[in-house]
Amino acid sequence: MGSPIVLGIESSCDETGAGLVRDGRLLGHALASSMDEHARYGGVVPEIAARAHLHAVGPVVRRALDEAGLGLADVGAVAVTTGPGLSGALQVGLAGAKTLAYALGVPLYGVHHLAGHVAADTLEHGPLPDPCVVLIVSGGHTSLLLVRDLARDPIHHLGDTLDDAAGECFDKVARVFGLPYPGGPAIDRAARTGDPRAVSFPRPLPGSYDFSFSGLKTAAARWAEGRAGTELPVADGAAALQEAVADVLTRKAVAACAEHGVGTLVVVGGVAANSRVRALAEERCRAAGIELRVPPRALCTDNGAMIAAVGDLLVRAGAAPAPLDVSIDPSAPLEYAALRPTARAEAGR
């Protein structure tokens, strides 16, 4: 008999996800997004996100089960995002996961959201090589990691964002350019007809594995302001911005692989869906003899399948379940894939 079926629940931001995984295989998943409700405000409104999760979590779990052809009685463990993310949104997901785990009499596993992004790749390409370099690029996080056994070993940070993450940079510049929210896909679409050499935007922190996109965001805003009164060449600005972001991300990631003697680069997170990031990563990895792994676009953005994938790894590694008083940690650093904060521990911080 194989490992138990793990139900994963994700609710850290504006997407409610549920997924079912067993032995590294995705059985079914479903997603609901409140993005359209936030678009009018130009960003995620925490109270709206939490209320949307409250309405969506039950139906999303049911849809995932239906897609997999399973019932709740088939679930052998529940995994849930316990941080980082929006406090109210995380609380809704955790409450739903605790209810299901208690009602079914199965163990509950708290999962770090960013570890979920890393594990998403395993659902497409199989187990992660030990070691591998992982580049996480999302709306709120940009990190370069050295990963060994994701379920057992600590995660080593080679570099992290010091201010705005890559996704934040896209969102904020898109607003300046008059493009819709979310900014990443809008920048990607606009850049298709632009010239990436039209504007010489800066490449921040060239001698470090850390990331800083605040200055690039400001440079793009100043460029747009300098053309007040004239028609803004949005396509050129978007292409040049996208090229700068992709150049910084991929150059540092490939350099980290070379320095640490690692033959595999894994690129994950919402910005991994960006066409230029993918293309430039492929080009540079091919030239350096490095294997590139990127999940399908549907698994790059937040989803429940990635949380179930971490839960499945933890179950198979024999990890201890979360305690009954497991809580959330909205600003949790990425140290291990399992994240099991308790109310007492958080109060003592």
CSV table of C-alpha atoms in Angstrom, one decimal:
chain,number,residue,atom,x,y,z
A,1,MET,CA,0.0,0.0,0.0
A,2,GLY,CA,1.3,3.5,-0.9
A,3,SER,CA,1.5,6.6,1.1
A,4,PRO,CA,-1.7,8.4,2.2
A,5,ILE,CA,-3.3,10.9,0.0
A,6,VAL,CA,-2.5,14.4,1.1
A,7,LEU,CA,-4.9,17.3,0.8
A,8,GLY,CA,-3.2,20.6,0.6
A,9,ILE,CA,-4.9,24.0,1.2
A,10,GLU,CA,-3.4,27.3,0.2
A,11,SER,CA,-4.8,30.7,1.3
A,12,SER,CA,-1.9,33.1,1.8
A,13,CYS,CA,-3.0,35.9,-0.5
A,14,ASP,CA,-5.8,36.3,-3.1
A,15,GLU,CA,-6.0,32.7,-4.4
A,16,THR,CA,-7.8,29.8,-2.6
A,17,GLY,CA,-6.2,26.5,-3.7
A,18,ALA,CA,-6.7,22.8,-2.9
A,19,GLY,CA,-4.7,19.9,-4.2
A,20,LEU,CA,-4.4,16.2,-3.7
A,21,VAL,CA,-1.0,14.4,-4.0
A,22,ARG,CA,0.2,10.9,-3.2
A,23,ASP,CA,3.7,9.6,-3.7
A,24,GLY,CA,4.8,12.7,-5.7
A,25,ARG,CA,1.8,12.4,-8.1
A,26,LEU,CA,-0.8,15.1,-8.5
A,27,LEU,CA,-4.2,13.6,-8.4
A,28,GLY,CA,-6.4,16.7,-8.7
A,29,HIS,CA,-6.4,20.4,-7.8
A,30,ALA,CA,-8.7,23.4,-8.0
A,31,LEU,CA,-8.3,27.1,-7.6
A,32,ALA,CA,-10.5,30.2,-6.9
A,33,SER,CA,-9.2,33.7,-7.2
A,34,SER,CA,-10.4,37.0,-5.9
A,35,MET,CA,-8.1,39.0,-8.1
A,36,ASP,CA,-10.9,40.7,-10.0
A,37,GLU,CA,-12.2,42.1,-6.7
A,38,HIS,CA,-8.8,43.6,-5.9
A,39,ALA,CA,-8.1,45.0,-9.4
A,40,ARG,CA,-10.1,48.2,-8.8
A,41,TYR,CA,-7.8,49.0,-5.9
A,42,GLY,CA,-4.6,48.3,-7.8
A,43,GLY,CA,-3.5,45.7,-5.2
A,44,VAL,CA,-4.7,43.1,-2.8
A,45,VAL,CA,-7.0,44.3,0.0
A,46,PRO,CA,-6.5,41.9,3.0
A,47,GLU,CA,-10.1,42.1,4.3
A,48,ILE,CA,-11.5,41.3,0.8
A,49,ALA,CA,-9.1,38.4,0.4
A,50,ALA,CA,-10.0,36.8,3.8
A,51,ARG,CA,-13.7,37.1,3.1
A,52,ALA,CA,-13.2,35.5,-0.4
A,53,HIS,CA,-11.3,32.6,1.1
A,54,LEU,CA,-14.1,32.0,3.6
A,55,HIS,CA,-16.6,31.6,0.8
A,56,ALA,CA,-14.2,29.6,-1.5
A,57,VAL,CA,-12.4,27.1,0.7
A,58,GLY,CA,-15.2,24.5,0.9
A,59,PRO,CA,-16.1,24.5,-2.8
A,60,VAL,CA,-12.5,24.5,-3.9
A,61,VAL,CA,-11.8,21.4,-1.8
A,62,ARG,CA,-14.8,19.7,-3.2
A,63,ARG,CA,-13.8,20.5,-6.8
A,64,ALA,CA,-10.3,19.1,-6.2
A,65,LEU,CA,-11.8,15.9,-4.8
A,66,ASP,CA,-14.2,15.6,-7.7
A,67,GLU,CA,-11.4,16.1,-10.3
A,68,ALA,CA,-9.4,13.3,-8.6
A,69,GLY,CA,-12.5,11.1,-8.4
A,70,LEU,CA,-12.1,10.9,-4.6
A,71,GLY,CA,-14.1,11.5,-1.4
A,72,LEU,CA,-13.1,13.1,1.9
A,73,ALA,CA,-12.8,9.6,3.4
A,74,ASP,CA,-9.9,8.9,1.0
A,75,VAL,CA,-7.8,11.8,2.5
A,76,GLY,CA,-5.0,10.5,4.8
A,77,ALA,CA,-3.4,13.8,5.8
A,78,VAL,CA,-4.0,17.5,5.5
A,79,ALA,CA,-1.3,20.1,4.8
A,80,VAL,CA,-1.9,23.9,5.0
A,81,THR,CA,0.0,27.1,4.5
A,82,THR,CA,0.8,28.6,7.9
A,83,GLY,CA,2.9,31.4,6.6
A,84,PRO,CA,4.1,33.8,5.3
A,85,GLY,CA,1.1,35.7,3.9
A,86,LEU,CA,-1.9,37.9,4.9
A,87,SER,CA,-2.9,37.2,8.5
A,88,GLY,CA,-6.6,37.0,8.0
A,89,ALA,CA,-6.3,34.9,4.8
A,90,LEU,CA,-3.9,32.4,6.5
A,91,GLN,CA,-6.3,32.1,9.4
A,92,VAL,CA,-9.2,31.1,7.1
A,93,GLY,CA,-7.1,28.4,5.4
A,94,LEU,CA,-5.8,27.0,8.7
A,95,ALA,CA,-9.3,26.9,10.3
A,96,GLY,CA,-10.6,24.9,7.3
A,97,ALA,CA,-7.6,22.6,7.4
A,98,LYS,CA,-7.9,22.0,11.2
A,99,THR,CA,-11.6,21.3,10.8
A,100,LEU,CA,-11.0,18.7,8.1
A,101,ALA,CA,-8.1,17.0,9.9
A,102,TYR,CA,-10.0,16.8,13.1
A,103,ALA,CA,-13.2,15.5,11.5
A,104,LEU,CA,-11.3,12.9,9.4
A,105,GLY,CA,-9.0,11.9,12.3
A,106,VAL,CA,-5.9,12.4,10.2
A,107,PRO,CA,-2.6,14.3,10.8
A,108,LEU,CA,-2.2,18.0,10.0
A,109,TYR,CA,1.1,19.5,8.6
A,110,GLY,CA,1.9,23.2,8.6
A,111,VAL,CA,3.8,24.2,5.4
A,112,HIS,CA,5.9,27.2,4.5
A,113,HIS,CA,4.4,28.9,1.5
A,114,LEU,CA,7.7,29.4,-0.3
A,115,ALA,CA,8.7,25.8,0.2
A,116,GLY,CA,5.4,25.0,-1.6
A,117,HIS,CA,6.6,26.9,-4.6
A,118,VAL,CA,9.8,24.8,-4.6
A,119,ALA,CA,7.9,21.6,-4.3
A,120,ALA,CA,5.6,22.5,-7.2
A,121,ASP,CA,8.3,21.6,-9.6
A,122,THR,CA,8.4,18.0,-8.3
A,123,LEU,CA,4.9,17.4,-9.5
A,124,GLU,CA,6.1,18.0,-13.1
A,125,HIS,CA,9.7,16.8,-13.1
A,126,GLY,CA,10.0,14.4,-10.2
A,127,PRO,CA,12.3,14.6,-7.1
A,128,LEU,CA,14.6,17.5,-6.8
A,129,PRO,CA,18.3,16.8,-7.3
A,130,ASP,CA,20.4,17.0,-4.2
A,131,PRO,CA,21.7,19.6,-4.2
A,132,CYS,CA,20.0,22.1,-6.6
A,133,VAL,CA,19.9,25.9,-6.8
A,134,VAL,CA,16.4,27.3,-6.6
A,135,LEU,CA,15.4,30.8,-7.7
A,136,ILE,CA,12.0,31.9,-6.2
A,137,VAL,CA,10.5,34.9,-7.9
A,138,SER,CA,7.0,36.0,-6.8
A,139,GLY,CA,5.0,39.0,-6.0
A,140,GLY,CA,6.5,39.4,-2.6
A,141,HIS,CA,9.6,37.3,-2.6
A,142,THR,CA,12.8,37.0,-4.5
A,143,SER,CA,15.3,34.5,-3.1
A,144,LEU,CA,18.2,32.4,-4.4
A,145,LEU,CA,18.5,29.1,-2.4
A,146,LEU,CA,20.7,26.1,-2.1
A,147,VAL,CA,18.3,23.1,-1.5
A,148,ARG,CA,19.2,19.6,-0.5
A,149,ASP,CA,16.5,17.4,0.9
A,150,LEU,CA,13.5,19.7,1.0
A,151,ALA,CA,11.6,17.7,3.6
A,152,ARG,CA,14.5,17.1,6.0
A,153,ASP,CA,17.3,19.6,5.6
A,154,PRO,CA,17.5,23.3,6.4
A,155,ILE,CA,17.3,25.6,3.4
A,156,HIS,CA,20.4,27.7,2.7
A,157,HIS,CA,19.9,31.2,1.5
A,158,LEU,CA,22.4,32.5,-1.0
A,159,GLY,CA,20.6,35.8,-1.5
A,160,ASP,CA,17.3,37.5,-0.8
A,161,THR,CA,15.4,40.6,-1.8
A,162,LEU,CA,16.5,43.7,0.2
A,163,ASP,CA,13.4,45.8,-0.7
A,164,ASP,CA,10.9,45.3,-3.6
A,165,ALA,CA,10.7,41.9,-5.0
A,166,ALA,CA,10.6,41.3,-8.8
A,167,GLY,CA,6.8,40.9,-8.8
A,168,GLU,CA,6.3,44.1,-6.7
A,169,CYS,CA,8.5,46.0,-9.2
A,170,PHE,CA,6.3,44.8,-12.1
A,171,ASP,CA,3.1,45.7,-10.3
A,172,LYS,CA,4.2,49.2,-9.3
A,173,VAL,CA,5.7,50.1,-12.7
A,174,ALA,CA,2.7,48.7,-14.5
A,175,ARG,CA,0.6,51.2,-12.5
A,176,VAL,CA,2.9,54.1,-13.6
A,177,PHE,CA,2.7,52.9,-17.2
A,178,GLY,CA,-1.2,52.9,-17.1
A,179,LEU,CA,-1.3,49.1,-17.3
A,180,PRO,CA,-3.9,46.9,-15.4
A,181,TYR,CA,-3.3,44.9,-12.2
A,182,PRO,CA,-1.7,42.4,-11.8
A,183,GLY,CA,1.3,44.1,-13.3
A,184,GLY,CA,3.4,41.1,-14.2
A,185,PRO,CA,1.2,39.6,-16.9
A,186,ALA,CA,0.4,43.1,-18.2
A,187,ILE,CA,4.1,44.0,-18.5
A,188,ASP,CA,4.7,40.7,-20.3
A,189,ARG,CA,1.9,41.3,-22.8
A,190,ALA,CA,3.0,44.9,-23.5
A,191,ALA,CA,6.6,43.9,-23.9
A,192,ARG,CA,5.9,41.7,-26.9
A,193,THR,CA,5.9,44.6,-29.3
A,194,GLY,CA,8.6,46.6,-27.6
A,195,ASP,CA,12.3,47.0,-28.0
A,196,PRO,CA,14.2,45.8,-24.9
A,197,ARG,CA,17.2,48.0,-25.9
A,198,ALA,CA,15.0,51.2,-26.1
A,199,VAL,CA,15.8,52.2,-22.5
A,200,SER,CA,19.0,51.5,-20.5
A,201,PHE,CA,17.5,50.6,-17.1
A,202,PRO,CA,20.0,49.8,-14.3
A,203,ARG,CA,21.0,46.2,-13.2
A,204,PRO,CA,20.9,46.4,-9.3
A,205,LEU,CA,23.6,44.8,-7.1
A,206,PRO,CA,25.7,43.2,-9.8
A,207,GLY,CA,28.3,41.8,-7.4
A,208,SER,CA,25.9,40.1,-4.9
A,209,TYR,CA,23.4,37.3,-4.8
A,210,ASP,CA,21.0,39.6,-3.0
A,211,PHE,CA,18.3,41.4,-5.0
A,212,SER,CA,17.0,45.0,-5.0
A,213,PHE,CA,14.4,46.2,-7.4
A,214,SER,CA,13.3,49.4,-5.7
A,215,GLY,CA,15.9,51.4,-7.7
A,216,LEU,CA,14.8,49.8,-10.9
A,217,LYS,CA,11.2,50.7,-10.1
A,218,THR,CA,12.2,54.3,-9.4
A,219,ALA,CA,14.2,54.5,-12.6
A,220,ALA,CA,11.2,53.3,-14.7
A,221,ALA,CA,8.9,55.8,-12.9
A,222,ARG,CA,11.4,58.7,-13.6
A,223,TRP,CA,11.6,57.6,-17.2
A,224,ALA,CA,7.8,57.7,-17.6
A,225,GLU,CA,7.6,61.1,-15.8
A,226,GLY,CA,10.2,62.5,-18.1
A,227,ARG,CA,7.8,62.0,-21.0
A,228,ALA,CA,4.9,63.8,-19.5
A,229,GLY,CA,2.9,65.6,-22.2
A,230,THR,CA,3.8,63.1,-24.9
A,231,GLU,CA,2.5,59.6,-25.7
A,232,LEU,CA,4.4,57.2,-23.5
A,233,PRO,CA,6.1,54.3,-25.5
A,234,VAL,CA,4.7,51.7,-23.1
A,235,ALA,CA,5.8,48.7,-25.1
A,236,ASP,CA,9.4,49.9,-25.2
A,237,GLY,CA,9.4,50.7,-21.5
A,238,ALA,CA,7.8,47.3,-20.6
A,239,ALA,CA,10.3,45.4,-22.7
A,240,ALA,CA,13.3,47.2,-21.3
A,241,LEU,CA,12.0,46.8,-17.7
A,242,GLN,CA,11.3,43.1,-18.3
A,243,GLU,CA,14.8,42.6,-19.8
A,244,ALA,CA,16.5,44.2,-16.8
A,245,VAL,CA,14.6,42.0,-14.3
A,246,ALA,CA,15.2,38.8,-16.4
A,247,ASP,CA,18.9,39.7,-16.8
A,248,VAL,CA,19.4,40.2,-13.1
A,249,LEU,CA,17.5,37.1,-12.0
A,250,THR,CA,19.1,34.7,-14.5
A,251,ARG,CA,22.6,36.0,-14.4
A,252,LYS,CA,22.8,35.6,-10.6
A,253,ALA,CA,21.1,32.2,-10.6
A,254,VAL,CA,23.5,30.8,-13.2
A,255,ALA,CA,26.5,32.3,-11.4
A,256,ALA,CA,25.3,30.6,-8.2
A,257,CYS,CA,25.1,27.3,-9.9
A,258,ALA,CA,28.7,27.6,-11.2
A,259,GLU,CA,30.1,28.8,-7.9
A,260,HIS,CA,28.5,25.9,-5.9
A,261,GLY,CA,29.1,23.2,-8.5
A,262,VAL,CA,25.4,22.6,-8.9
A,263,GLY,CA,24.1,21.2,-12.2
A,264,THR,CA,20.4,22.0,-11.9
A,265,LEU,CA,18.6,25.3,-11.6
A,266,VAL,CA,14.9,25.3,-10.6
A,267,VAL,CA,13.0,28.6,-11.2
A,268,VAL,CA,9.6,28.8,-9.4
A,269,GLY,CA,7.0,31.4,-8.3
A,270,GLY,CA,4.6,33.6,-10.1
A,271,VAL,CA,7.3,35.5,-12.0
A,272,ALA,CA,8.6,32.2,-13.3
A,273,ALA,CA,5.6,32.4,-15.7
A,274,ASN,CA,7.1,35.5,-17.3
A,275,SER,CA,8.1,34.7,-20.9
A,276,ARG,CA,11.4,36.6,-21.0
A,277,VAL,CA,12.5,35.2,-17.6
A,278,ARG,CA,11.9,31.7,-19.0
A,279,ALA,CA,13.6,32.3,-22.3
A,280,LEU,CA,16.7,34.0,-20.9
A,281,ALA,CA,17.0,31.3,-18.2
A,282,GLU,CA,16.9,28.6,-20.9
A,283,GLU,CA,19.5,30.4,-23.0
A,284,ARG,CA,21.9,30.9,-20.2
A,285,CYS,CA,21.5,27.5,-18.7
A,286,ARG,CA,22.0,25.9,-22.1
A,287,ALA,CA,25.2,27.9,-22.6
A,288,ALA,CA,26.5,26.9,-19.1
A,289,GLY,CA,25.6,23.2,-19.3
A,290,ILE,CA,23.0,23.5,-16.5
A,291,GLU,CA,19.7,21.7,-16.4
A,292,LEU,CA,16.8,24.1,-16.1
A,293,ARG,CA,13.5,23.1,-14.4
A,294,VAL,CA,10.5,25.3,-14.4
A,295,PRO,CA,7.0,24.2,-13.4
A,296,PRO,CA,4.1,24.6,-15.8
A,297,ARG,CA,2.6,28.1,-15.6
A,298,ALA,CA,-0.5,26.7,-13.8
A,299,LEU,CA,1.8,25.6,-10.9
A,300,CYS,CA,3.9,28.8,-10.8
A,301,THR,CA,1.3,30.9,-9.2
A,302,ASP,CA,-0.2,30.2,-5.8
A,303,ASN,CA,-2.1,26.9,-5.7
A,304,GLY,CA,-3.0,24.1,-3.3
A,305,ALA,CA,-1.2,21.4,-5.3
A,306,MET,CA,2.2,22.8,-4.2
A,307,ILE,CA,1.2,22.7,-0.5
A,308,ALA,CA,0.0,19.1,-0.9
A,309,ALA,CA,3.3,18.3,-2.6
A,310,VAL,CA,5.2,19.5,0.5
A,311,GLY,CA,2.8,17.6,2.8
A,312,ASP,CA,3.4,14.5,0.7
A,313,LEU,CA,7.2,14.9,1.1
A,314,LEU,CA,6.9,15.4,4.9
A,315,VAL,CA,4.7,12.4,5.3
A,316,ARG,CA,7.1,10.2,3.3
A,317,ALA,CA,10.0,11.6,5.3
A,318,GLY,CA,8.4,10.6,8.6
A,319,ALA,CA,8.1,14.2,9.8
A,320,ALA,CA,6.1,14.9,12.9
A,321,PRO,CA,2.6,16.4,12.3
A,322,ALA,CA,1.8,19.9,13.6
A,323,PRO,CA,0.6,20.2,17.2
A,324,LEU,CA,-3.1,20.9,17.8
A,325,ASP,CA,-2.3,24.5,18.7
A,326,VAL,CA,-0.5,25.2,15.5
A,327,SER,CA,-0.9,28.9,14.5
A,328,ILE,CA,0.2,31.1,11.7
A,329,ASP,CA,3.3,33.2,11.2
A,330,PRO,CA,2.5,35.9,8.5
A,331,SER,CA,6.2,36.9,8.3
A,332,ALA,CA,7.9,33.5,8.7
A,333,PRO,CA,11.4,33.3,7.3
A,334,LEU,CA,12.1,30.3,5.0
A,335,GLU,CA,14.2,27.9,7.1
A,336,TYR,CA,12.5,24.5,6.7
A,337,ALA,CA,9.7,23.3,4.5
A,338,ALA,CA,7.6,22.5,7.6
A,339,LEU,CA,6.3,25.5,9.4
A,340,ARG,CA,4.6,24.8,12.7
A,341,PRO,CA,4.3,28.0,14.8
A,342,THR,CA,2.2,27.9,17.9
A,343,ALA,CA,0.2,30.7,19.5
A,344,ARG,CA,2.5,30.5,22.6
A,345,ALA,CA,5.7,30.7,20.5
A,346,GLU,CA,4.4,33.6,18.5
A,347,ALA,CA,3.3,35.5,21.6
A,348,GLY,CA,6.8,35.1,23.0
A,349,ARG,CA,8.5,36.7,20.1
